[in-house]
Short mmCIF file of C-alpha atoms in Angstrom, two decimals:
data_model
loop_
_atom_site.label_atom_id
_atom_site.label_comp_id
_atom_site.label_asym_id
_atom_site.label_seq_id
_atom_site.Cartn_x
_atom_site.Cartn_y
_atom_site.Cartn_z
CA UNK A 1 0.01 0.00 -0.01
CA UNK A 2 1.20 3.49 -0.85
CA UNK A 3 0.70 4.66 2.73
CA UNK A 4 1.54 8.35 2.36
CA UNK A 5 -0.68 8.73 -0.69
CA UNK A 6 -3.56 7.12 1.21
CA UNK A 7 -3.01 9.41 4.21
CA UNK A 8 -2.87 12.56 2.05
CA UNK A 9 -5.93 11.46 0.09
CA UNK A 10 -8.03 10.96 3.25
CA UNK A 11 -6.88 14.21 4.84
CA UNK A 12 -7.71 16.18 1.70
CA UNK A 13 -11.04 14.37 1.37
CA UNK A 14 -11.95 15.27 4.99
CA UNK A 15 -10.92 18.87 4.54
CA UNK A 16 -12.78 19.33 1.26
CA UNK A 17 -15.93 17.70 2.63
CA UNK A 18 -15.99 19.95 5.68
CA UNK A 19 -15.37 23.09 3.67
CA UNK A 20 -18.14 22.23 1.20
CA UNK A 21 -20.50 21.42 4.09
CA UNK A 22 -19.67 24.83 5.59
CA UNK A 23 -18.68 23.36 9.01
CA UNK A 24 -15.73 24.13 11.24
CA UNK A 25 -14.33 20.59 11.46
CA UNK A 26 -14.96 17.24 13.11
CA UNK A 27 -15.84 15.61 16.41
CA UNK A 28 -14.45 12.13 17.01
CA UNK A 29 -15.12 9.58 19.71
CA UNK A 30 -11.81 8.26 21.02
CA UNK A 31 -11.89 4.80 22.59
CA UNK A 32 -8.23 3.88 23.02
CA UNK A 33 -8.41 1.64 19.93
CA UNK A 34 -6.51 1.77 16.66
CA UNK A 35 -9.40 2.89 14.41
CA UNK A 36 -10.38 5.98 16.41
CA UNK A 37 -6.72 6.86 16.93
CA UNK A 38 -6.04 6.84 13.20
CA UNK A 39 -9.21 8.70 12.30
CA UNK A 40 -8.69 11.41 14.91
CA UNK A 41 -5.10 11.92 13.73
CA UNK A 42 -6.25 12.22 10.09
CA UNK A 43 -8.86 14.78 11.16
CA UNK A 44 -6.23 16.71 13.09
CA UNK A 45 -4.02 16.82 9.99
CA UNK A 46 -6.74 18.82 8.12
CA UNK A 47 -5.95 21.89 10.18
CA UNK A 48 -9.66 22.27 10.91
CA UNK A 49 -11.19 22.31 14.38
CA UNK A 50 -11.18 18.87 15.94
CA UNK A 51 -12.88 17.88 19.20
CA UNK A 52 -11.95 14.50 20.66
CA UNK A 53 -14.43 12.97 23.12
CA UNK A 54 -13.55 10.21 25.51
CA UNK A 55 -16.88 8.80 26.71
CA UNK A 56 -16.38 6.09 29.34
CA UNK A 57 -19.25 3.84 30.45
CA UNK A 58 -17.88 1.55 33.14
CA UNK A 59 -14.76 1.41 31.01
CA UNK A 60 -11.66 -0.64 31.72
CA UNK A 61 -8.83 1.48 33.09
CA UNK A 62 -6.38 0.52 30.35
CA UNK A 63 -8.88 1.60 27.63
CA UNK A 64 -9.42 4.96 29.33
CA UNK A 65 -5.68 5.51 29.80
CA UNK A 66 -4.93 4.77 26.15
CA UNK A 67 -7.66 7.16 25.03
CA UNK A 68 -6.45 9.96 27.34
CA UNK A 69 -2.82 9.41 26.35
CA UNK A 70 -3.77 9.61 22.66
CA UNK A 71 -5.73 12.82 23.19
CA UNK A 72 -2.80 14.37 25.07
CA UNK A 73 -0.41 13.29 22.32
CA UNK A 74 -2.54 14.85 19.56
CA UNK A 75 -3.01 18.08 21.52
CA UNK A 76 0.77 18.41 21.76
CA UNK A 77 1.18 17.88 18.00
CA UNK A 78 -1.80 19.85 16.70
CA UNK A 79 -2.98 23.22 18.03
CA UNK A 80 -6.37 22.74 16.36
CA UNK A 81 -7.22 19.75 18.59
CA UNK A 82 -9.25 19.93 21.79
CA UNK A 83 -10.18 17.05 24.09
CA UNK A 84 -12.94 16.42 26.59
CA UNK A 85 -14.05 13.53 28.82
CA UNK A 86 -17.77 13.01 29.17
CA UNK A 87 -18.49 10.32 31.77
CA UNK A 88 -21.65 8.56 30.55
CA UNK A 89 -21.64 5.93 33.31
CA UNK A 90 -24.34 7.73 35.40
CA UNK A 91 -26.52 8.14 32.29
CA UNK A 92 -26.21 4.48 31.38
CA UNK A 93 -26.75 3.23 34.91
CA UNK A 94 -29.85 5.39 35.27
CA UNK A 95 -31.25 3.84 32.09
CA UNK A 96 -30.20 0.38 33.24
CA UNK A 97 -32.15 0.95 36.43
CA UNK A 98 -35.26 2.11 34.55
CA UNK A 99 -35.56 -0.88 32.24
CA UNK A 100 -36.28 -4.07 34.14
CA UNK A 101 -36.55 -6.68 31.39
CA UNK A 102 -32.88 -7.43 31.05
CA UNK A 103 -31.51 -10.53 32.78
CA UNK A 104 -27.85 -10.81 33.69
CA UNK A 105 -26.34 -13.63 31.73
CA UNK A 106 -28.95 -13.68 28.99
CA UNK A 107 -26.93 -12.88 25.89
CA UNK A 108 -29.56 -11.15 23.76
CA UNK A 109 -30.63 -8.75 26.49
CA UNK A 110 -27.06 -8.00 27.50
CA UNK A 111 -26.36 -7.24 23.83
CA UNK A 112 -29.22 -4.75 23.88
CA UNK A 113 -27.59 -2.97 26.81
CA UNK A 114 -24.16 -3.15 25.12
CA UNK A 115 -25.66 -1.48 22.02
CA UNK A 116 -27.27 1.15 24.28
CA UNK A 117 -23.81 2.24 25.36
CA UNK A 118 -22.86 2.85 21.74
CA UNK A 119 -26.09 4.80 21.13
CA UNK A 120 -25.50 7.05 24.16
CA UNK A 121 -22.11 7.87 22.69
CA UNK A 122 -23.66 8.68 19.33
CA UNK A 123 -26.09 11.08 20.98
CA UNK A 124 -23.20 12.73 22.79
CA UNK A 125 -21.15 13.17 19.64
CA UNK A 126 -24.06 14.75 17.82
CA UNK A 127 -24.81 17.03 20.77
CA UNK A 128 -21.28 18.45 20.75
CA UNK A 129 -21.16 18.39 16.99
CA UNK A 130 -24.22 20.59 16.70
CA UNK A 131 -23.05 22.79 19.57
CA UNK A 132 -19.72 23.58 17.89
CA UNK A 133 -20.55 23.30 14.18
CA UNK A 134 -18.71 20.01 13.69
CA UNK A 135 -19.46 16.84 11.74
CA UNK A 136 -19.39 13.44 13.46
CA UNK A 137 -16.55 11.45 11.97
CA UNK A 138 -16.93 7.64 11.86
CA UNK A 139 -14.24 5.18 12.81
CA UNK A 140 -15.49 1.96 11.21
CA UNK A 141 -13.23 -0.11 8.97
CA UNK A 142 -14.12 -2.18 5.88
CA UNK A 143 -14.65 -5.53 7.59
CA UNK A 144 -16.81 -4.01 10.29
CA UNK A 145 -18.91 -1.75 8.02
CA UNK A 146 -19.27 -3.81 4.87
CA UNK A 147 -18.20 -7.31 5.78
CA UNK A 148 -19.77 -8.61 8.97
CA UNK A 149 -21.68 -5.52 10.21
CA UNK A 150 -19.75 -5.42 13.46
CA UNK A 151 -21.16 -2.13 14.71
CA UNK A 152 -24.27 -0.77 16.39
CA UNK A 153 -27.06 0.50 14.19
CA UNK A 154 -27.62 4.17 15.09
CA UNK A 155 -24.70 3.90 17.51
CA UNK A 156 -21.18 3.93 16.12
CA UNK A 157 -22.88 3.39 12.75
CA UNK A 158 -24.56 6.78 13.09
CA UNK A 159 -22.02 9.19 11.59
CA UNK A 160 -21.70 11.94 9.00
CA UNK A 161 -18.55 10.69 7.23
CA UNK A 162 -16.56 7.44 7.15
CA UNK A 163 -12.95 8.13 6.15
CA UNK A 164 -11.47 4.66 6.76
CA UNK A 165 -14.45 2.46 5.77
CA UNK A 166 -12.64 1.39 2.58
CA UNK A 167 -9.57 0.21 4.51
CA UNK A 168 -9.02 -3.21 6.05
CA UNK A 169 -7.87 -3.46 9.66
CA UNK A 170 -4.39 -4.58 8.65
CA UNK A 171 -4.09 -1.51 6.39
CA UNK A 172 -5.15 0.72 9.28
CA UNK A 173 -2.29 -0.68 11.37
CA UNK A 174 0.06 0.26 8.55
CA UNK A 175 -1.34 3.84 8.64
CA UNK A 176 -1.01 3.92 12.42
CA UNK A 177 2.68 3.11 12.23
CA UNK A 178 3.28 5.83 9.66
CA UNK A 179 1.22 8.34 11.68
CA UNK A 180 3.28 7.52 14.81
CA UNK A 181 0.23 6.56 16.91
CA UNK A 182 1.26 5.88 20.48
CA UNK A 183 2.68 2.41 20.99
CA UNK A 184 0.13 1.26 23.58
CA UNK A 185 -2.67 1.72 21.05
CA UNK A 186 -0.74 0.02 18.24
CA UNK A 187 -0.22 -3.01 20.46
CA UNK A 188 -3.72 -3.11 22.02
CA UNK A 189 -5.96 -6.09 21.28
CA UNK A 190 -9.08 -4.83 19.39
CA UNK A 191 -12.21 -4.61 21.51
CA UNK A 192 -15.44 -2.66 21.17
CA UNK A 193 -15.47 -1.73 24.86
CA UNK A 194 -19.21 -2.28 25.22
CA UNK A 195 -19.16 -4.97 27.89
CA UNK A 196 -18.42 -5.07 31.62
CA UNK A 197 -16.43 -8.24 31.14
CA UNK A 198 -13.42 -8.12 28.85
CA UNK A 199 -14.49 -9.31 25.39
CA UNK A 200 -12.15 -8.83 22.52
CA UNK A 201 -13.44 -8.48 18.97
CA UNK A 202 -12.05 -11.92 18.18
CA UNK A 203 -13.83 -13.41 21.21
CA UNK A 204 -17.13 -12.05 19.96
CA UNK A 205 -16.68 -12.76 16.28
CA UNK A 206 -14.85 -16.07 16.48
CA UNK A 207 -12.22 -15.03 13.93
CA UNK A 208 -9.34 -12.53 13.64
CA UNK A 209 -9.41 -9.54 11.33
CA UNK A 210 -6.73 -11.00 8.99
CA UNK A 211 -8.81 -14.20 8.67
CA UNK A 212 -11.95 -12.20 7.93
CA UNK A 213 -10.16 -9.96 5.40
CA UNK A 214 -9.08 -12.99 3.41
CA UNK A 215 -12.68 -14.17 3.15
CA UNK A 216 -14.09 -10.72 2.40
CA UNK A 217 -11.70 -10.22 -0.55
CA UNK A 218 -12.98 -13.46 -2.09
CA UNK A 219 -16.60 -13.27 -0.95
CA UNK A 220 -19.08 -13.56 -3.80
CA UNK A 221 -16.58 -15.43 -6.00
CA UNK A 222 -16.28 -18.53 -3.80
CA UNK A 223 -18.60 -20.70 -1.72
CA UNK A 224 -18.07 -22.78 1.42
CA UNK A 225 -17.19 -25.78 -0.80
CA UNK A 226 -14.09 -23.94 -2.02
CA UNK A 227 -12.62 -23.91 1.46
CA UNK A 228 -11.54 -26.43 4.03
CA UNK A 229 -10.31 -26.46 7.61
CA UNK A 230 -10.04 -23.14 9.38
CA UNK A 231 -10.72 -21.14 6.20
CA UNK A 232 -14.06 -22.88 5.86
CA UNK A 233 -14.92 -22.14 9.48
CA UNK A 234 -14.16 -18.44 8.98
CA UNK A 235 -16.13 -18.36 5.71
CA UNK A 236 -19.19 -19.71 7.53
CA UNK A 237 -18.77 -17.11 10.29
CA UNK A 238 -18.39 -14.31 7.74
CA UNK A 239 -21.39 -15.50 5.69
CA UNK A 240 -23.64 -15.84 8.73
CA UNK A 241 -22.76 -12.38 10.07
CA UNK A 242 -22.90 -10.74 6.64
CA UNK A 243 -26.41 -12.05 6.03
CA UNK A 244 -27.61 -11.09 9.52
CA UNK A 245 -26.26 -7.54 9.09
CA UNK A 246 -27.91 -6.68 5.79
CA UNK A 247 -30.48 -4.52 7.60
CA UNK A 248 -27.58 -2.32 8.70
CA UNK A 249 -25.79 -2.13 5.36
CA UNK A 250 -28.78 -1.61 3.05
CA UNK A 251 -30.93 1.54 2.91
CA UNK A 252 -34.03 1.58 5.12
CA UNK A 253 -36.85 -0.11 3.17
CA UNK A 254 -39.67 2.20 2.19
CA UNK A 255 -43.18 0.96 1.51
CA UNK A 256 -44.09 2.39 -1.88
CA UNK A 257 -47.70 3.47 -2.36
CA UNK A 258 -49.13 3.03 -5.88
CA UNK A 259 -49.66 6.40 -7.56
CA UNK A 260 -53.21 5.53 -8.61
CA UNK A 261 -54.19 5.27 -4.95
CA UNK A 262 -53.26 8.93 -4.46
CA UNK A 263 -55.92 10.12 -6.94
#
């Protein structure tokens, strides 16, 4: 990959989009993970206003520390960057106490609460975005957004622009190295940070990003019969998640009313 060309292209794309939209810059949620670190750095490189929000909800200390260290690092490098911590734990716990139909240990209901965390963060990003004239910048990568749908609908999927959604995770690590992202983030194991218990992305998905990338690049040209062993296992995981996530990836269906009924 021609890393510097990709970096320059994304930075120019972000800058041009913001100028045409007549906004001051971008607001980015920073989690302590590689995707948000790369996106926030690319936004900072535009020279436009950038607000970085760390929004913990019963977050693990190491995740919070990485996010805060990254914000501090970017503020040192870029005068156009500001950072803020918005503790959403009280908001989430109030909501958790209001709804009574979740059962601890029941996966589907716990997933609903996990997705609620992501949606609270989306609301917060849009609040500060509107307050300061900033667009919400997404941090999803190609596998998450267009492969297996590993994001929350109207949560981290609710954004104004998606600058790295055409990049695979391994490519984002290449950008991170070139952008000199802090070492703790480059070495961190990917996690969505939506659970009280530590659950890495690989734990939840059942496959690593490099394994998923291999399948996604071939998806549509091969079937399960073309694979064997571990590759076949990953293909079946990818196919199942891809099919289940179509409601996220496709436009909202609209019920068309026949024109003759309007007369």
